[in-house]
């Protein structure tokens, strides 16, 4: 198993960051994060998540009007912001992703509600894998759901079958401005054996 330092890095001491140190996040950094997170499991290996990495000032300007006021400044300041979406037509790639059972894709092709449900569930999981992968490679992240989905879809996914799920700033966080950490539910509050 991982040692304590690794467990601290990805979960126990990892924080959601709102301020960023002046260190860039390169194309290569983002590719390394993707190439690690892509191995996380999804139902029937459907891999519905799609990512747009917003880094240029022009792309940040496209994103800005969609952000809630509390998410605006930190996102404009972040070295990179992932728009994490999910493709409701993920089944178009299942010949490649799930080649031993081509009929699986047709189940979703013929049932848009099931495709939405599975796409959202598995795309969200992949977003979580993305956050853990980024942390395990030494980056900090700050996820956000405070934004206008319609505006983000229009700005980044127009003409596609991809829908925005959540946003995630990526960089090297400034620990000096973190809030005190909030508690989590204890095992007995959140779990039971059956
Ligand atoms: C999917 C998701 C959406 C979130 N949305 C926002 C948001 O819109 N704005 C914000 O300031 N924080 C947002 N957060 C941050 C959470 O409030 C934060 O992760 C939580 O309080 C735990 O903080 P910690 O990681 O520092 O312990 C979001 C986190 C997640 C995972």
Short mmCIF file of C-alpha atoms and ligand atoms in Angstrom, two decimals:
data_model
loop_
_atom_site.label_atom_id
_atom_site.label_comp_id
_atom_site.label_asym_id
_atom_site.label_seq_id
_atom_site.Cartn_x
_atom_site.Cartn_y
_atom_site.Cartn_z
CA UNK A 1 0.00 0.00 0.00
CA UNK A 2 0.97 3.65 -0.28
CA UNK A 3 2.96 5.15 2.56
CA UNK A 4 1.63 7.83 4.91
CA UNK A 5 3.23 10.64 2.92
CA UNK A 6 1.38 9.55 -0.22
CA UNK A 7 -1.93 9.18 1.59
CA UNK A 8 -1.49 12.65 3.07
CA UNK A 9 -0.68 14.06 -0.37
CA UNK A 10 -3.76 12.77 -2.14
CA UNK A 11 -6.38 12.88 0.64
CA UNK A 12 -5.58 13.38 4.31
CA UNK A 13 -3.68 16.65 4.06
CA UNK A 14 -4.73 17.68 0.55
CA UNK A 15 -6.88 20.81 0.50
CA UNK A 16 -9.19 22.53 -1.92
CA UNK A 17 -7.26 25.61 -3.05
CA UNK A 18 -8.51 29.10 -3.75
CA UNK A 19 -5.22 30.98 -4.29
CA UNK A 20 -2.33 30.07 -6.53
CA UNK A 21 1.41 30.43 -6.46
CA UNK A 22 3.13 31.81 -9.53
CA UNK A 23 4.08 28.48 -11.08
CA UNK A 24 2.84 27.47 -14.52
CA UNK A 25 1.02 24.28 -15.46
CA UNK A 26 2.38 23.14 -18.81
CA UNK A 27 0.84 21.11 -21.64
CA UNK A 28 3.08 18.27 -20.57
CA UNK A 29 1.85 18.49 -16.96
CA UNK A 30 -1.77 18.27 -18.12
CA UNK A 31 -1.00 15.35 -20.41
CA UNK A 32 0.66 13.52 -17.52
CA UNK A 33 -2.40 14.05 -15.32
CA UNK A 34 -4.74 12.80 -18.09
CA UNK A 35 -2.52 9.82 -18.88
CA UNK A 36 -2.71 8.74 -15.23
CA UNK A 37 -6.41 9.42 -14.58
CA UNK A 38 -7.58 7.66 -17.75
CA UNK A 39 -6.86 4.29 -16.12
CA UNK A 40 -9.61 4.76 -13.52
CA UNK A 41 -12.52 2.36 -14.07
CA UNK A 42 -15.86 3.22 -15.70
CA UNK A 43 -18.94 1.11 -16.43
CA UNK A 44 -18.25 -1.12 -19.44
CA UNK A 45 -15.12 1.00 -19.92
CA UNK A 46 -17.29 3.73 -21.45
CA UNK A 47 -14.92 6.62 -20.56
CA UNK A 48 -17.51 9.40 -21.07
CA UNK A 49 -15.51 12.29 -19.58
CA UNK A 50 -14.25 14.98 -21.93
CA UNK A 51 -11.93 17.78 -20.88
CA UNK A 52 -11.19 21.28 -22.07
CA UNK A 53 -8.15 22.83 -20.41
CA UNK A 54 -8.62 26.57 -20.23
CA UNK A 55 -5.32 28.41 -19.98
CA UNK A 56 -5.09 31.24 -22.51
CA UNK A 57 -6.41 34.71 -21.59
CA UNK A 58 -8.91 34.41 -24.49
CA UNK A 59 -10.30 31.13 -23.20
CA UNK A 60 -10.44 32.49 -19.63
CA UNK A 61 -12.46 35.44 -20.95
CA UNK A 62 -14.92 32.99 -22.52
CA UNK A 63 -15.28 31.18 -19.21
CA UNK A 64 -15.56 34.27 -16.99
CA UNK A 65 -19.23 35.25 -17.66
CA UNK A 66 -20.36 31.74 -16.70
CA UNK A 67 -18.72 31.77 -13.27
CA UNK A 68 -20.47 32.55 -10.00
CA UNK A 69 -19.02 35.65 -8.35
CA UNK A 70 -17.23 33.62 -5.65
CA UNK A 71 -15.46 31.53 -8.28
CA UNK A 72 -14.43 34.32 -10.63
CA UNK A 73 -11.17 35.77 -9.30
CA UNK A 74 -9.57 32.49 -8.27
CA UNK A 75 -10.39 30.94 -11.63
CA UNK A 76 -8.99 33.87 -13.56
CA UNK A 77 -5.82 33.59 -11.45
CA UNK A 78 -5.43 29.80 -11.73
CA UNK A 79 -2.70 28.55 -14.10
CA UNK A 80 -5.23 26.15 -15.68
CA UNK A 81 -8.92 25.35 -15.36
CA UNK A 82 -10.33 22.01 -16.49
CA UNK A 83 -13.85 22.09 -17.85
CA UNK A 84 -14.88 18.53 -17.08
CA UNK A 85 -17.74 17.38 -19.26
CA UNK A 86 -19.34 14.12 -20.27
CA UNK A 87 -20.32 12.97 -23.73
CA UNK A 88 -23.89 11.64 -23.77
CA UNK A 89 -22.97 9.87 -27.04
CA UNK A 90 -20.03 8.07 -25.37
CA UNK A 91 -21.41 4.86 -26.93
CA UNK A 92 -20.00 5.97 -30.33
CA UNK A 93 -16.54 4.98 -29.03
CA UNK A 94 -17.49 1.67 -27.41
CA UNK A 95 -16.46 -0.42 -30.43
CA UNK A 96 -12.94 0.66 -29.53
CA UNK A 97 -13.30 0.79 -25.75
CA UNK A 98 -15.31 -2.40 -25.22
CA UNK A 99 -14.55 -4.45 -28.35
CA UNK A 100 -15.53 -7.86 -27.04
CA UNK A 101 -19.17 -6.79 -26.53
CA UNK A 102 -20.24 -4.44 -29.32
CA UNK A 103 -23.92 -4.79 -28.31
CA UNK A 104 -23.23 -2.81 -25.13
CA UNK A 105 -23.04 0.45 -27.04
CA UNK A 106 -26.42 -0.20 -28.66
CA UNK A 107 -28.10 -0.46 -25.26
CA UNK A 108 -27.22 3.19 -24.66
CA UNK A 109 -27.77 4.27 -28.27
CA UNK A 110 -31.37 3.09 -27.95
CA UNK A 111 -31.99 4.53 -24.48
CA UNK A 112 -31.02 8.21 -24.11
CA UNK A 113 -32.09 8.33 -20.44
CA UNK A 114 -29.76 5.43 -19.63
CA UNK A 115 -26.98 7.14 -21.62
CA UNK A 116 -27.45 10.36 -19.66
CA UNK A 117 -27.48 8.49 -16.35
CA UNK A 118 -24.41 6.39 -17.11
CA UNK A 119 -22.56 9.27 -18.79
CA UNK A 120 -23.07 11.56 -15.81
CA UNK A 121 -22.21 8.90 -13.22
CA UNK A 122 -19.07 7.70 -14.93
CA UNK A 123 -18.01 11.16 -16.09
CA UNK A 124 -18.23 12.33 -12.48
CA UNK A 125 -16.12 9.40 -11.34
CA UNK A 126 -13.54 10.31 -13.95
CA UNK A 127 -13.56 13.88 -12.64
CA UNK A 128 -12.70 12.49 -9.22
CA UNK A 129 -9.95 10.33 -10.71
CA UNK A 130 -8.65 13.50 -12.35
CA UNK A 131 -8.43 15.31 -9.02
CA UNK A 132 -6.65 12.40 -7.33
CA UNK A 133 -4.27 11.99 -10.28
CA UNK A 134 -3.40 15.70 -10.21
CA UNK A 135 -2.67 15.56 -6.50
CA UNK A 136 -0.62 12.41 -6.79
CA UNK A 137 1.58 14.12 -9.38
CA UNK A 138 2.17 17.06 -7.03
CA UNK A 139 -0.45 19.56 -8.21
CA UNK A 140 -3.19 21.24 -6.19
CA UNK A 141 -6.77 21.51 -7.35
CA UNK A 142 -9.97 23.36 -6.57
CA UNK A 143 -13.21 21.91 -7.91
CA UNK A 144 -16.23 24.15 -8.63
CA UNK A 145 -19.87 23.58 -9.40
CA UNK A 146 -20.80 27.25 -9.06
CA UNK A 147 -21.21 28.17 -12.74
CA UNK A 148 -23.87 28.47 -15.42
CA UNK A 149 -23.91 25.17 -17.29
CA UNK A 150 -25.74 26.54 -20.32
CA UNK A 151 -23.12 29.25 -20.78
CA UNK A 152 -20.21 26.84 -20.38
CA UNK A 153 -21.79 24.41 -22.84
CA UNK A 154 -22.32 27.23 -25.35
CA UNK A 155 -18.77 28.51 -24.90
CA UNK A 156 -16.88 25.20 -25.02
CA UNK A 157 -19.13 22.38 -26.25
CA UNK A 158 -21.36 24.02 -28.87
CA UNK A 159 -22.34 21.63 -31.66
CA UNK A 160 -21.22 18.57 -29.70
CA UNK A 161 -22.94 15.99 -27.50
CA UNK A 162 -20.73 16.95 -24.53
CA UNK A 163 -22.25 18.62 -21.46
CA UNK A 164 -20.41 20.40 -18.66
CA UNK A 165 -20.28 18.63 -15.30
CA UNK A 166 -17.88 20.60 -13.10
CA UNK A 167 -14.81 22.82 -13.28
CA UNK A 168 -11.46 22.25 -11.63
CA UNK A 169 -8.67 24.75 -11.15
CA UNK A 170 -5.18 23.27 -11.30
CA UNK A 171 -1.92 24.74 -10.06
CA UNK A 172 0.25 25.01 -7.01
CA UNK A 173 -1.83 26.33 -4.16
CA UNK A 174 -0.92 29.04 -1.68
CA UNK A 175 -1.39 27.28 1.68
CA UNK A 176 -1.02 30.53 3.61
CA UNK A 177 -4.57 31.65 2.75
CA UNK A 178 -6.42 28.38 3.36
CA UNK A 179 -9.46 28.38 5.64
CA UNK A 180 -9.40 26.07 8.62
CA UNK A 181 -10.35 22.61 7.47
CA UNK A 182 -13.92 21.42 8.01
CA UNK A 183 -14.59 18.02 9.57
CA UNK A 184 -15.85 14.94 7.77
CA UNK A 185 -18.51 12.53 8.95
CA UNK A 186 -17.17 9.77 11.15
CA UNK A 187 -17.54 6.20 10.00
CA UNK A 188 -20.52 5.55 12.29
CA UNK A 189 -22.32 8.64 11.01
CA UNK A 190 -22.01 7.73 7.34
CA UNK A 191 -21.67 3.99 7.18
CA UNK A 192 -23.20 0.79 8.42
CA UNK A 193 -22.57 -2.86 7.83
CA UNK A 194 -25.38 -5.00 6.46
C1 LIG B 1 -17.71 18.95 -7.22
C2 LIG B 1 -17.28 20.06 -6.32
C3 LIG B 1 -17.82 21.33 -6.48
C4 LIG B 1 -17.40 22.39 -5.70
N1 LIG B 1 -17.87 23.65 -5.96
C5 LIG B 1 -17.30 24.70 -5.36
C6 LIG B 1 -17.61 26.02 -5.78
O1 LIG B 1 -18.40 26.25 -6.71
N2 LIG B 1 -16.98 27.04 -5.15
C7 LIG B 1 -16.09 26.85 -4.13
O2 LIG B 1 -15.53 27.82 -3.62
N3 LIG B 1 -15.78 25.59 -3.71
C8 LIG B 1 -16.35 24.52 -4.31
N4 LIG B 1 -15.99 23.24 -3.93
C9 LIG B 1 -14.99 23.07 -2.86
C10 LIG B 1 -15.56 22.38 -1.60
O3 LIG B 1 -16.31 23.29 -0.83
C11 LIG B 1 -14.38 21.80 -0.81
O4 LIG B 1 -13.78 20.81 -1.59
C12 LIG B 1 -14.82 21.18 0.51
O5 LIG B 1 -15.32 22.17 1.38
C13 LIG B 1 -13.67 20.45 1.20
O6 LIG B 1 -12.58 21.32 1.42
P1 LIG B 1 -11.12 20.71 1.64
O7 LIG B 1 -10.81 19.91 0.40
O8 LIG B 1 -10.20 21.89 1.74
O9 LIG B 1 -11.14 19.87 2.85
C14 LIG B 1 -16.43 22.17 -4.69
C15 LIG B 1 -15.90 20.88 -4.50
C16 LIG B 1 -16.31 19.85 -5.31
C17 LIG B 1 -15.66 18.50 -5.14
#
